[in-house]
PDB file of C-alpha atoms and ligand atoms in Angstrom:
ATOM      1  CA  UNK A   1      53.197 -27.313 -26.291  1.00  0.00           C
ATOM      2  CA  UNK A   2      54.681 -30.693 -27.463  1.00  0.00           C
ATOM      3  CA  UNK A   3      58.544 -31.581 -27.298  1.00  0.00           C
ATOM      4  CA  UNK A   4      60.207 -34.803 -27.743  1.00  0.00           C
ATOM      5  CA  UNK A   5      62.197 -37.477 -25.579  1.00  0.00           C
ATOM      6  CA  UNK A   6      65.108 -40.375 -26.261  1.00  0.00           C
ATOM      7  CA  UNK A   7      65.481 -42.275 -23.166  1.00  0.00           C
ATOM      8  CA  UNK A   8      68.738 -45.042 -23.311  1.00  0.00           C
ATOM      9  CA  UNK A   9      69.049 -47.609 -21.515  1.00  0.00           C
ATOM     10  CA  UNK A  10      70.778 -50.623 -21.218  1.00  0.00           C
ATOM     11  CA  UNK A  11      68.312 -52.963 -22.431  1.00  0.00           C
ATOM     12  CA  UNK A  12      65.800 -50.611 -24.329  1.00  0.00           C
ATOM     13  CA  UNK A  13      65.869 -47.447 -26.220  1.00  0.00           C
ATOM     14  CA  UNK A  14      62.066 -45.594 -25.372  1.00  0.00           C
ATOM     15  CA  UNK A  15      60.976 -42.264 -27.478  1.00  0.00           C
ATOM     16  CA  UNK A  16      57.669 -40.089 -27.272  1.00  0.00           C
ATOM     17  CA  UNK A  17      56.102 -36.871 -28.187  1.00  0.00           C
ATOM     18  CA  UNK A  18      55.678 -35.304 -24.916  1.00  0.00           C
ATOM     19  CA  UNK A  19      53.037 -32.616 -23.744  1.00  0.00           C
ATOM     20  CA  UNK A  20      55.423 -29.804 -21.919  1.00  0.00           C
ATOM     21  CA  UNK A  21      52.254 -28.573 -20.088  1.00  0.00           C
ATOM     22  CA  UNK A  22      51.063 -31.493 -18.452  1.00  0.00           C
ATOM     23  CA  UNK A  23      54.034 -32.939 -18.223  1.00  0.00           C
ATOM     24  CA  UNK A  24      53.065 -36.639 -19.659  1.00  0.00           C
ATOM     25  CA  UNK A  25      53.305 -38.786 -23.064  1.00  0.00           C
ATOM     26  CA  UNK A  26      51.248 -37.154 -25.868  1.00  0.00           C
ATOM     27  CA  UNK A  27      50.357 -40.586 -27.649  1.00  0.00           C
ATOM     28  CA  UNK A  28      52.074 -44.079 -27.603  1.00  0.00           C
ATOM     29  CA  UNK A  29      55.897 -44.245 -26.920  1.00  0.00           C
ATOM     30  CA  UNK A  30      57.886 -46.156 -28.839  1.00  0.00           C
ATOM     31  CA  UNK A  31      60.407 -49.177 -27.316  1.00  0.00           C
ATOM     32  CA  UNK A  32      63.218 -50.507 -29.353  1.00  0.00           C
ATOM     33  CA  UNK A  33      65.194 -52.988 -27.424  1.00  0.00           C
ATOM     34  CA  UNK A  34      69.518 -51.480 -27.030  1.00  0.00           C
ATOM     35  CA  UNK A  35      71.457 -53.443 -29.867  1.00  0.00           C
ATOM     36  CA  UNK A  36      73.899 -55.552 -28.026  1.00  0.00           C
ATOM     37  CA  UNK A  37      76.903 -54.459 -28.195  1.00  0.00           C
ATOM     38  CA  UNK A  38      75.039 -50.921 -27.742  1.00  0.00           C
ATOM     39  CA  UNK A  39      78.189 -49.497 -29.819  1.00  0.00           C
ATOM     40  CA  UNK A  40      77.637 -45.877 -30.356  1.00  0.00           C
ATOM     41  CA  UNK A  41      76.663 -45.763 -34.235  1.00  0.00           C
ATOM     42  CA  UNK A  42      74.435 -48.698 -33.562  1.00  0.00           C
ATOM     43  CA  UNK A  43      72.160 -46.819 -30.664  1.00  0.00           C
ATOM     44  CA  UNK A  44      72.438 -43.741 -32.729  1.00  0.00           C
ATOM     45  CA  UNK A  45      70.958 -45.640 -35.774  1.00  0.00           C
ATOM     46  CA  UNK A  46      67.887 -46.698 -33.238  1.00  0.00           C
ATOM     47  CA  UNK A  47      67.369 -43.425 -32.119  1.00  0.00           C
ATOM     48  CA  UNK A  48      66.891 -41.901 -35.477  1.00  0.00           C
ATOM     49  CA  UNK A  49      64.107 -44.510 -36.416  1.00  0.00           C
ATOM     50  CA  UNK A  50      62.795 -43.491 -33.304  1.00  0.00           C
ATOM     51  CA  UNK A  51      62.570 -39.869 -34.114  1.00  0.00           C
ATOM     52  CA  UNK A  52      61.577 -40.592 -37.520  1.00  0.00           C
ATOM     53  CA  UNK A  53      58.954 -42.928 -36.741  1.00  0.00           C
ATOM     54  CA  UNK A  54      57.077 -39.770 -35.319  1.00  0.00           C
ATOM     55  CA  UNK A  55      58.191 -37.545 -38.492  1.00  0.00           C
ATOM     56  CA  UNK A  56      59.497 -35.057 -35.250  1.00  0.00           C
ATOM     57  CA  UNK A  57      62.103 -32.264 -36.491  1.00  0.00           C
ATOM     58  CA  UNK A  58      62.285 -29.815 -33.569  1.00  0.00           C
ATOM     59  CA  UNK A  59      64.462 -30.077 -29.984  1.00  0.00           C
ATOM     60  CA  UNK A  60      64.713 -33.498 -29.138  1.00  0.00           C
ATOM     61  CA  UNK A  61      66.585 -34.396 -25.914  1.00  0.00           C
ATOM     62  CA  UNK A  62      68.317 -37.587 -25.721  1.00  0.00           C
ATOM     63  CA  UNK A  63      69.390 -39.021 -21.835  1.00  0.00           C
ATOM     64  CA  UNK A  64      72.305 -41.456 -21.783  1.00  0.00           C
ATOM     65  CA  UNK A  65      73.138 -43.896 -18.836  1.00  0.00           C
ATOM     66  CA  UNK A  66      76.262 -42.653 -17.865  1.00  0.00           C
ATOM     67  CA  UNK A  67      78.167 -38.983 -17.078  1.00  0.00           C
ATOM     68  CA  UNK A  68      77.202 -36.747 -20.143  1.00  0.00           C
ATOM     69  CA  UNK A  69      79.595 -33.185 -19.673  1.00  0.00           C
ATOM     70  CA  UNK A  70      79.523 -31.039 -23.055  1.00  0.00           C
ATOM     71  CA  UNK A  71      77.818 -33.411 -24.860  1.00  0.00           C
ATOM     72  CA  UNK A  72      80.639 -36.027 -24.123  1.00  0.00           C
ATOM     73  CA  UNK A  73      80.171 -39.492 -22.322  1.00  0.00           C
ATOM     74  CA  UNK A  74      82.335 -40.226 -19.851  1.00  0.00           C
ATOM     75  CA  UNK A  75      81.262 -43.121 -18.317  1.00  0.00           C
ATOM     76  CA  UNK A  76      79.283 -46.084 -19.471  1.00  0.00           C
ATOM     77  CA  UNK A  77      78.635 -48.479 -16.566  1.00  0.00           C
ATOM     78  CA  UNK A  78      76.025 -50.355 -18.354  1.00  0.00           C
ATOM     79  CA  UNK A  79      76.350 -49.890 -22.022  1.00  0.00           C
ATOM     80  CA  UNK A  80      79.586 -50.919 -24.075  1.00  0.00           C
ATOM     81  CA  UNK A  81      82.579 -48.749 -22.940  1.00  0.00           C
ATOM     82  CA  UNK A  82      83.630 -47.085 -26.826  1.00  0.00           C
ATOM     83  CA  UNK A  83      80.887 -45.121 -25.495  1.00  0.00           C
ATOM     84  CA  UNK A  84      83.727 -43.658 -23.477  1.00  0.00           C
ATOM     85  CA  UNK A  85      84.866 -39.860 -24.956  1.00  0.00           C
ATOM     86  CA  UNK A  86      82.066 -39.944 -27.658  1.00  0.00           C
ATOM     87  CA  UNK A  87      80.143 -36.864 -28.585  1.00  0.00           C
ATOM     88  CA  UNK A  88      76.121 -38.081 -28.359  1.00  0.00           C
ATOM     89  CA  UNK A  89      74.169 -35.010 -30.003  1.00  0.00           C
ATOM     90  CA  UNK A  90      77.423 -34.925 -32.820  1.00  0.00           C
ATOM     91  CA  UNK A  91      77.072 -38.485 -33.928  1.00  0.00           C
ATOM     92  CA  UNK A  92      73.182 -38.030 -33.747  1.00  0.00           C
ATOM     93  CA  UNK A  93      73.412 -34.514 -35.888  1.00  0.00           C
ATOM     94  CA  UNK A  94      73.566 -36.448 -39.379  1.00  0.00           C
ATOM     95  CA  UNK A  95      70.555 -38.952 -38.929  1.00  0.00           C
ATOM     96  CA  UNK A  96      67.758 -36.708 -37.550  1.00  0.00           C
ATOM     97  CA  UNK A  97      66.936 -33.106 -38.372  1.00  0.00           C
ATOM     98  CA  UNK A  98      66.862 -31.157 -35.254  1.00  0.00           C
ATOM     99  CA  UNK A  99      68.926 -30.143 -32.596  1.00  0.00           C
ATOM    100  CA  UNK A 100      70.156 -32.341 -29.757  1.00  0.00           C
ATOM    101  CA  UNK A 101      70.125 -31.840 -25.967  1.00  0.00           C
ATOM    102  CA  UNK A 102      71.734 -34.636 -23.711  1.00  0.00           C
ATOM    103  CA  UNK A 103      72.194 -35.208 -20.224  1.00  0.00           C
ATOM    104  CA  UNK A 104      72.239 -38.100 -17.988  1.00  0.00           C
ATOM    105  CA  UNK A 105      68.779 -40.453 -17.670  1.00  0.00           C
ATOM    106  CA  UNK A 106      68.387 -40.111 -13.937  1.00  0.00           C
ATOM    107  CA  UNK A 107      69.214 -36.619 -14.380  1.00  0.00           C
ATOM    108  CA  UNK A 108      65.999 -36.376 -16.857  1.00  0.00           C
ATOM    109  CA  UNK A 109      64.461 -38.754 -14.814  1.00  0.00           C
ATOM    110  CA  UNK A 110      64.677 -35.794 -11.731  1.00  0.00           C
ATOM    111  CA  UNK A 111      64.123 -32.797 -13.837  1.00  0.00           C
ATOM    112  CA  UNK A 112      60.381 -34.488 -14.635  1.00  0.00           C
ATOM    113  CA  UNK A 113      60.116 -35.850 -11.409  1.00  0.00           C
ATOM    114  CA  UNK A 114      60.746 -32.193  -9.935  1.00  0.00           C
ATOM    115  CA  UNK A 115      58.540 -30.168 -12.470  1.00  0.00           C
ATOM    116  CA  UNK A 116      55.427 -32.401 -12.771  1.00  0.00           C
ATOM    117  CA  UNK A 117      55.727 -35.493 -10.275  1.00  0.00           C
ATOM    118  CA  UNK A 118      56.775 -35.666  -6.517  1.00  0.00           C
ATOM    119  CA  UNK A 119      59.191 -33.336  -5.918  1.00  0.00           C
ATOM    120  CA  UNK A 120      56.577 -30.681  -7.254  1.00  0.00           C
ATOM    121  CA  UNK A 121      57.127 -27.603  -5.231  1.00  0.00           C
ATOM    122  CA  UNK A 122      59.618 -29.282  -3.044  1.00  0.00           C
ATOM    123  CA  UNK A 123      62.347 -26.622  -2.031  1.00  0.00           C
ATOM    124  CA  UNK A 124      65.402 -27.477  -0.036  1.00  0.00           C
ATOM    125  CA  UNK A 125      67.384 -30.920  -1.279  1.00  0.00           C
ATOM    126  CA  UNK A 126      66.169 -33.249  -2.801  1.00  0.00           C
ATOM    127  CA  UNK A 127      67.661 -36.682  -4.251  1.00  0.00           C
ATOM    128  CA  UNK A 128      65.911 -38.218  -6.883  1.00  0.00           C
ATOM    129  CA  UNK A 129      67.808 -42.234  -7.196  1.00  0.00           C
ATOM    130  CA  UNK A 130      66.559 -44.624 -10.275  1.00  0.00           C
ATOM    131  CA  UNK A 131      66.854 -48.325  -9.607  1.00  0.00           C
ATOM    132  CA  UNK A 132      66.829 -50.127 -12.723  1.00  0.00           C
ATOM    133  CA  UNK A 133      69.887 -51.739 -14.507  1.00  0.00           C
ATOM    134  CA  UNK A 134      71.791 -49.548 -12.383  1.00  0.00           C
ATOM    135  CA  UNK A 135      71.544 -47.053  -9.462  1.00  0.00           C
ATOM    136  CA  UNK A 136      71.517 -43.502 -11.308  1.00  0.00           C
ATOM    137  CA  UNK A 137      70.701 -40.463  -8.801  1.00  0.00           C
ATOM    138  CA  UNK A 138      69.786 -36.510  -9.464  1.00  0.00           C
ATOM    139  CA  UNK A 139      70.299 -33.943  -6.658  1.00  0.00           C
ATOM    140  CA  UNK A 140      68.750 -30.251  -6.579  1.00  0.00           C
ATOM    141  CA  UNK A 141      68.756 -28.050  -4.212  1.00  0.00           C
ATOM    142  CA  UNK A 142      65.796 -25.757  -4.395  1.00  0.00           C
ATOM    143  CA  UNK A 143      64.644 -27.486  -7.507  1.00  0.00           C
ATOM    144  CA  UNK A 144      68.197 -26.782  -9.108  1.00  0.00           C
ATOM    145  CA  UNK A 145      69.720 -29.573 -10.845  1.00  0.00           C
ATOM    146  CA  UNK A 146      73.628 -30.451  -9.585  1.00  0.00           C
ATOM    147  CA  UNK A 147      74.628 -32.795 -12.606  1.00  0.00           C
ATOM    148  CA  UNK A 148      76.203 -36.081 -12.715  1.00  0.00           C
ATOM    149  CA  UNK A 149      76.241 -36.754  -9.317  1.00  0.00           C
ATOM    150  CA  UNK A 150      76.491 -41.143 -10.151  1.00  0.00           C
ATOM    151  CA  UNK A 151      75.420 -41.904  -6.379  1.00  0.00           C
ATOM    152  CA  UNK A 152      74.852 -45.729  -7.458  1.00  0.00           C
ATOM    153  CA  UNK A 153      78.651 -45.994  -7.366  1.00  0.00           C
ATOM    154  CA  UNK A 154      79.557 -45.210  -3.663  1.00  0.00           C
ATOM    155  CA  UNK A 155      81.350 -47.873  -1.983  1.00  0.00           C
ATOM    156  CA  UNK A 156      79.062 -49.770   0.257  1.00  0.00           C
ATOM    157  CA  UNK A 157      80.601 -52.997   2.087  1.00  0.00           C
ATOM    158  CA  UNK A 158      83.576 -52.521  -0.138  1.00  0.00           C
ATOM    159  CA  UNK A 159      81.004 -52.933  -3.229  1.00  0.00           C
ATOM    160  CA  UNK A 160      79.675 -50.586  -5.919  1.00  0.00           C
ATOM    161  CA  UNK A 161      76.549 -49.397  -4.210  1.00  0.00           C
ATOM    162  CA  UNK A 162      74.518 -50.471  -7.309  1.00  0.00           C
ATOM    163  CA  UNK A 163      76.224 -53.854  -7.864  1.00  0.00           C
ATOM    164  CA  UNK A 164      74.313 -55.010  -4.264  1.00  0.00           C
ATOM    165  CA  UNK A 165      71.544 -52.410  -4.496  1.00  0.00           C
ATOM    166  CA  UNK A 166      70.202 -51.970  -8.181  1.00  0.00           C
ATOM    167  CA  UNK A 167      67.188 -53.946  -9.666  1.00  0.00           C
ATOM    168  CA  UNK A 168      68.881 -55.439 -11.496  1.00  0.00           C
ATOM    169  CA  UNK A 169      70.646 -57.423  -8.642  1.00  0.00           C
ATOM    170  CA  UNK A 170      67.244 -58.121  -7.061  1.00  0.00           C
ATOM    171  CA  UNK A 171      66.151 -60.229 -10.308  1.00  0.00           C
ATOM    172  CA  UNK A 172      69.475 -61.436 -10.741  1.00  0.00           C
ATOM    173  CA  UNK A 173      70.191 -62.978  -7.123  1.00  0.00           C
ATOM    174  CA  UNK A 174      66.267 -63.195  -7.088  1.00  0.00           C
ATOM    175  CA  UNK A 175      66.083 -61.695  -3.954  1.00  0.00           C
ATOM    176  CA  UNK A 176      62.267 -60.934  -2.526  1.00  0.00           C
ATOM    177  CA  UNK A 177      61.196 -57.618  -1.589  1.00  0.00           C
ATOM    178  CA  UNK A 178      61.877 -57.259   2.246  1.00  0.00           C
ATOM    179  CA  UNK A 179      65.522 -59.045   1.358  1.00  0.00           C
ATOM    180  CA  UNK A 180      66.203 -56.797  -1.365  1.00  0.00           C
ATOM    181  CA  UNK A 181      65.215 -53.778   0.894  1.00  0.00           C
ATOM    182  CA  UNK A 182      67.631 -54.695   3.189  1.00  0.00           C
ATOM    183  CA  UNK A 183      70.336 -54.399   0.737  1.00  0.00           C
ATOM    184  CA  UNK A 184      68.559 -50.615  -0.266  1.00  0.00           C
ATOM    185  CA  UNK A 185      68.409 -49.594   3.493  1.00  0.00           C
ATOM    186  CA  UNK A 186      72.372 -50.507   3.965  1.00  0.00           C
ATOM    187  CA  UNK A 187      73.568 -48.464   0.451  1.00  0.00           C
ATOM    188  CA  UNK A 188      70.941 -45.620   1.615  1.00  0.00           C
ATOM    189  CA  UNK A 189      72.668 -45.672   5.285  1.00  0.00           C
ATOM    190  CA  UNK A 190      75.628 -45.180   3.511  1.00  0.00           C
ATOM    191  CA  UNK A 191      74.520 -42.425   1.025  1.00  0.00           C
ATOM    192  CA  UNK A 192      72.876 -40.609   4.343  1.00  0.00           C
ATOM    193  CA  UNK A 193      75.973 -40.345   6.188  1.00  0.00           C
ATOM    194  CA  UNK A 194      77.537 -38.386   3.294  1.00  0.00           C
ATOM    195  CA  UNK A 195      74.418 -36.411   1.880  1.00  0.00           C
ATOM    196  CA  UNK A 196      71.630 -35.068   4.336  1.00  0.00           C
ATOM    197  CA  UNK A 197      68.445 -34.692   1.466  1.00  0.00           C
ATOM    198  CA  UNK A 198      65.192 -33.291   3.218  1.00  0.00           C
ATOM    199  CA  UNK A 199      63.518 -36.223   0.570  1.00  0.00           C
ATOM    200  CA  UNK A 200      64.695 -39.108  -1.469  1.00  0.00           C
ATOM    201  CA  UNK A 201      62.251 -39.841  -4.593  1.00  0.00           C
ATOM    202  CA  UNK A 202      62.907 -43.534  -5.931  1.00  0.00           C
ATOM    203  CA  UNK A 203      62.029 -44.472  -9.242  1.00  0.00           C
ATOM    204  CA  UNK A 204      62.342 -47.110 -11.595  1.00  0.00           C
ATOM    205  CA  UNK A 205      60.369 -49.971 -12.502  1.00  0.00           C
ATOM    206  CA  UNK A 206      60.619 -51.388  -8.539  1.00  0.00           C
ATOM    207  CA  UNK A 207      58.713 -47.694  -8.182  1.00  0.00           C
ATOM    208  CA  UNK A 208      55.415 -49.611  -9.176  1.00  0.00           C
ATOM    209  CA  UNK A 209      56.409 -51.798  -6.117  1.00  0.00           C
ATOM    210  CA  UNK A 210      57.102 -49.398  -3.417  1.00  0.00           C
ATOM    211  CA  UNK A 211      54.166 -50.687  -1.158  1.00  0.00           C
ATOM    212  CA  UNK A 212      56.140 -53.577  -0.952  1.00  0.00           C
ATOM    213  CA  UNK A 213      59.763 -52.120   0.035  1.00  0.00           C
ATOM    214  CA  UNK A 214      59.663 -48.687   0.794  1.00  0.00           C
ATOM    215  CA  UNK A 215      58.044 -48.885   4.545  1.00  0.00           C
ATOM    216  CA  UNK A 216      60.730 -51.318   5.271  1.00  0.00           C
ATOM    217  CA  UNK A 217      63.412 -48.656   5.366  1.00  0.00           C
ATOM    218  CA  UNK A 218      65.355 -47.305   8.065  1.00  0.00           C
ATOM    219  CA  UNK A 219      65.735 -43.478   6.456  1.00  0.00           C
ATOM    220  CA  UNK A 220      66.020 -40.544   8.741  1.00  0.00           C
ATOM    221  CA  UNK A 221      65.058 -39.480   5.028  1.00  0.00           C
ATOM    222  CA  UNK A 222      61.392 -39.521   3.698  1.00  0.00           C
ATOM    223  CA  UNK A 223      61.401 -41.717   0.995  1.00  0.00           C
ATOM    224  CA  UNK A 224      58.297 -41.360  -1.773  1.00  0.00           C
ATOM    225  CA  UNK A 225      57.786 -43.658  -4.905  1.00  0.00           C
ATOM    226  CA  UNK A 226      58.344 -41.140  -8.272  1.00  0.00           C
ATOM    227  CA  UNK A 227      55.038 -40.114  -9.696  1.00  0.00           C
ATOM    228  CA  UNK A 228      55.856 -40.537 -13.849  1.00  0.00           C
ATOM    229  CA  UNK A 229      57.147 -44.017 -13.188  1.00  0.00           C
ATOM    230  CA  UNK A 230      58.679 -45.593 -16.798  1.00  0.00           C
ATOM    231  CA  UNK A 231      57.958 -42.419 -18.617  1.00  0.00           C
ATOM    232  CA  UNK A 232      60.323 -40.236 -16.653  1.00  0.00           C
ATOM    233  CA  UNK A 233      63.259 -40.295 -18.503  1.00  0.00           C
ATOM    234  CA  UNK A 234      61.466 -39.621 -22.013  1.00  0.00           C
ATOM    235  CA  UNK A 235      59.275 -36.337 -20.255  1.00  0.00           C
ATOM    236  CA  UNK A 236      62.519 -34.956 -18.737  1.00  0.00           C
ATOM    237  CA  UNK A 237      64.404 -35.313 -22.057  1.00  0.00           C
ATOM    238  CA  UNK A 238      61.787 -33.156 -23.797  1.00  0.00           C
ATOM    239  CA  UNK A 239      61.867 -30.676 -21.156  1.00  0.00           C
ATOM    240  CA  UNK A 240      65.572 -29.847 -20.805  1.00  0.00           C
ATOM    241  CA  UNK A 241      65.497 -29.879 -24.544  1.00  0.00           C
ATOM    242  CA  UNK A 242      62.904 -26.910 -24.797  1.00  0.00           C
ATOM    243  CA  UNK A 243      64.573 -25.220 -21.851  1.00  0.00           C
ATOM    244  CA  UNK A 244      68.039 -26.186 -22.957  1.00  0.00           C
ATOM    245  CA  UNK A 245      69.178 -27.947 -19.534  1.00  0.00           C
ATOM    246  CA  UNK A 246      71.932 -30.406 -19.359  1.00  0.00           C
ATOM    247  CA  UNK A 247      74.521 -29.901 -22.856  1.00  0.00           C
TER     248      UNK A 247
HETATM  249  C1  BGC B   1      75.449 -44.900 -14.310  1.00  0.00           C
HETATM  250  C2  BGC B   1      74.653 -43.625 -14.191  1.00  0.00           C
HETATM  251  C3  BGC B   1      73.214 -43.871 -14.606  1.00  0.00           C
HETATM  252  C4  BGC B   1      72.628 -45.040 -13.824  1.00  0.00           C
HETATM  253  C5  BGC B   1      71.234 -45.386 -14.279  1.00  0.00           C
HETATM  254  C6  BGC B   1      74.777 -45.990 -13.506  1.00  0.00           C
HETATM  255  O1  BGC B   1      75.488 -47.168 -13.622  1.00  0.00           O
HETATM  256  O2  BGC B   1      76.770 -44.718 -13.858  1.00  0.00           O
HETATM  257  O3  BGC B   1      75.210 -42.607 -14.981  1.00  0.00           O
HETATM  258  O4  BGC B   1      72.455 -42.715 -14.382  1.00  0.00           O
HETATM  259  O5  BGC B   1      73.440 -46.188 -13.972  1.00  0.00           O
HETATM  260  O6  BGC B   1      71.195 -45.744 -15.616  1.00  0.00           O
END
């Protein structure tokens, strides 16, 4: 059974065909770097070539990287803020044919992570935490998906968690690995003392990388790399479409 998957992000906008059984890409994806300023009508615009491109008129579910409640964004940490009280699937309706599902990306990002990757079977909580542009984070408890839980913005060091923690600030301040993991072991000391997960998935590009970071940490936690790496985000989309998770 195929679906299909919108993944936005900061700096690119990724879309697939996905196969729902198997729980990967069916075919190439398709990357179209975020418009900058990534104003609403102009990501909208990119993610109707997107679904076009593949001639796809079902469900399509479309993550955003920021709180999604209703259909409504109400954040937009990394993306330009007249995101801010916008209504995703309503200004997608008119430029592709079928029906829109959204819901935060690390939110998708979990849901695939959960159903096909390395929270498979995992009962209990579990906190799924993207590092990319951002910190974006998806909690379930007994594979149950708590929404919008932003984790990458708890105060660590009288910081935003992601601000010292995220990728992003690893290439920026172009940190190496055991001094970036540093920073990650001090935000997830912080996270621990507030949430006790029985195992913390990390994704994100830096996933590829874990060998190089991930047995530096401190966790009482286990910490495992994510499974569906890039494609996450796209696969979980498609899947909370069909099964009409997230609004
Ligand atoms: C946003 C989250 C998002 C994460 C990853 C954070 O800055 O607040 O909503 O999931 O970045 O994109």
């Amino acid at each position: 059974m195929l679906g299909f998957g919108v993944d936005i992000g900061g700096s690119g906008i990724k879309g697939c065909l996905v196969d729902l059984v198997e729980g990967d890409l069916h075919g190439e994806r398709l990357r179209i770097d975020t418009p900058q300023p990534s104003l609403p009508e102009s990501v909208h615009d990119v993610v109707a070539q997107i679904v076009g491109h593949f001639g796809w008129e079902g469900r399509v579910g479309v993550t955003f990287p920021g709180v999604m409640k209703n259909g409504v964004a109400h954040t937009a940490a990394n993306v330009d803020k007249s995101w801010i009280g916008t209504h995703l699937a309503e200004g997608l309706a008119s430029r592709i044919p079928g029906t829109v599902q959204t819901l935060n990306d690390a939110d998708a990002a979990g849901l695939a992570e959960m159903r096909f990757g390395a929270g498979r079977d995992r009962r209990g909580v579990v906190l799924m935490l993207t590092f990319g542009t951002g910190i974006g984070s998806a909690l379930f408890t007994d594979g149950v998906l708590v929404p919008n839980t932003e984790f990458g913005h708890i105060e660590v060091d009288g910081e935003d968690g992601e601000r010292r923690a995220s990728a992003a600030a690893r290439e920026r301040e172009d940190l190496s690995y055991p001094q970036w993991a540093k920073r990650v072991d001090r935000y997830l000391d912080v996270l621990e003392a507030c949430v006790w997960p029985d195992l913390i998935i990390v994704g994100g590009g830096v996933s590829k990388k874990a060998h190089k970071w991930v047995p530096l940490l401190s966790t009482r936690t286990p910490v495992v790399p994510a499974e569906l790496r890039g494609d996450a985000g796209i696969v979980g989309a498609a899947l909370a479409a069909e099964e009409r998770i997230g609004q």
